[in-house]
Coordinates of C-alpha atoms in Angstrom, one line a residue:
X434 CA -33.5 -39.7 13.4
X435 CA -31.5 -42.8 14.0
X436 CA -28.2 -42.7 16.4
X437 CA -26.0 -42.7 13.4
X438 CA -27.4 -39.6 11.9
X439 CA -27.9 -37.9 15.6
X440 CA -23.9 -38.7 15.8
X441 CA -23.2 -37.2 12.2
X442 CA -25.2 -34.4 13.0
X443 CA -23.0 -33.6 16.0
X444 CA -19.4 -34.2 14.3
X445 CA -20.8 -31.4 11.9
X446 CA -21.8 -29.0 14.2
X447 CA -18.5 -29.7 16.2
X448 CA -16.7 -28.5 12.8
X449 CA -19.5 -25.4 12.2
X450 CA -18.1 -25.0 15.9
X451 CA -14.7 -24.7 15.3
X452 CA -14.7 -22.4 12.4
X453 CA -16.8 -19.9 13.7
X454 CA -14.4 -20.2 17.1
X455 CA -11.7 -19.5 14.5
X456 CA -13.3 -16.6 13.1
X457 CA -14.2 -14.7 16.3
X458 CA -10.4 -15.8 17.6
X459 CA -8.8 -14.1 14.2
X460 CA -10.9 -11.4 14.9
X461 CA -10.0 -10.8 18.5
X462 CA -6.2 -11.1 17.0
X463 CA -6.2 -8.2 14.7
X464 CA -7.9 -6.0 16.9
X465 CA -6.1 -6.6 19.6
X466 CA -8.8 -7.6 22.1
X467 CA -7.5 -8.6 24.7
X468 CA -10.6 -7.5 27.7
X469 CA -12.8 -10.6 28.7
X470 CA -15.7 -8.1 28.7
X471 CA -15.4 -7.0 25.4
X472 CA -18.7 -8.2 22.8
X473 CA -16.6 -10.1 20.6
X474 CA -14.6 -12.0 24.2
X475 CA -18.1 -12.5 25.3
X476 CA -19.0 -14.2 22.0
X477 CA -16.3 -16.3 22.1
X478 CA -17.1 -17.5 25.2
X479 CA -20.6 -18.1 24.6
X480 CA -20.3 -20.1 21.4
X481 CA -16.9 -22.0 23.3
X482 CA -19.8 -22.9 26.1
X483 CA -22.0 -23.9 23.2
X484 CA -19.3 -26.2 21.1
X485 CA -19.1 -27.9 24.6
X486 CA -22.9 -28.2 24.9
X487 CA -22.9 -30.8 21.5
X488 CA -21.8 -33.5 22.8
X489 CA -23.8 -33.5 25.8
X490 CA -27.0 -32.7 23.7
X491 CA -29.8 -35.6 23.8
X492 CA -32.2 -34.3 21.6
X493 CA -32.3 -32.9 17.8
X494 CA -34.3 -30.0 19.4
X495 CA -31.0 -29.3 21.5
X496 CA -28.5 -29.5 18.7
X497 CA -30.7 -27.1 16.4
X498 CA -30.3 -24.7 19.1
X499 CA -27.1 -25.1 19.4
X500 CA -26.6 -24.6 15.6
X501 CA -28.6 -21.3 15.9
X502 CA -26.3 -19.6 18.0
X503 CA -23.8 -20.4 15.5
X504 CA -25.7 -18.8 12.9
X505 CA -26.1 -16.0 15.5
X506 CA -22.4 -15.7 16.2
X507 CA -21.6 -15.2 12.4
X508 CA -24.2 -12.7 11.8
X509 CA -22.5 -10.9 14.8
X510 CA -19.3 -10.8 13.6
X511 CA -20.3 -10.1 9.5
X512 CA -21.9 -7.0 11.4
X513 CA -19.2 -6.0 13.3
X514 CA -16.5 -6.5 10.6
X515 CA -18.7 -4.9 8.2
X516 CA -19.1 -1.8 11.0
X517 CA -15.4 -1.8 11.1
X518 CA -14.8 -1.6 7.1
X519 CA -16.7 1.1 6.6

């Protein structure tokens, strides 16, 4: 993978970032969670810690990791909302 397509790779996981970010933050909103212990709080967290991590990541092994905890983080929250719907 040449630098250019290491660098394209992380501008689109820094958007993937962002949106799920967006998702856990709306869903915090309407429920009114506010506690930093809460799953969803510690979700946020973890994936705000992993956004950070793309940048910093050296290695295509690294940024596919990254971009499974996004995956991971969406599956949570299609779980919970669908938990919550029912």
């Amino acid at each position: 993978m040449s630098r250019y397509e290491f660098s394209l790779r992380q501008e689109v996981l820094l958007e993937k970032g962002a949106e799920v970010l967006g998702d856990l933050f709306r869903y915090k909103r309407r429920e009114r969670i506010s506690d930093d212990t809460h799953p969803v709080s510690v979700m946020y967290s973890l994936i705000w810690t992993a956004k950070q991590d793309i940048m910093t990541a050296d290695s295509e092994a690294a940024l596919e990791q990254i971009e499974g905890q996004f995956d991971l983080a969406n599956r949570f929250l299609v779980g919970i909302e669908s938990g919550t719907n029912a």
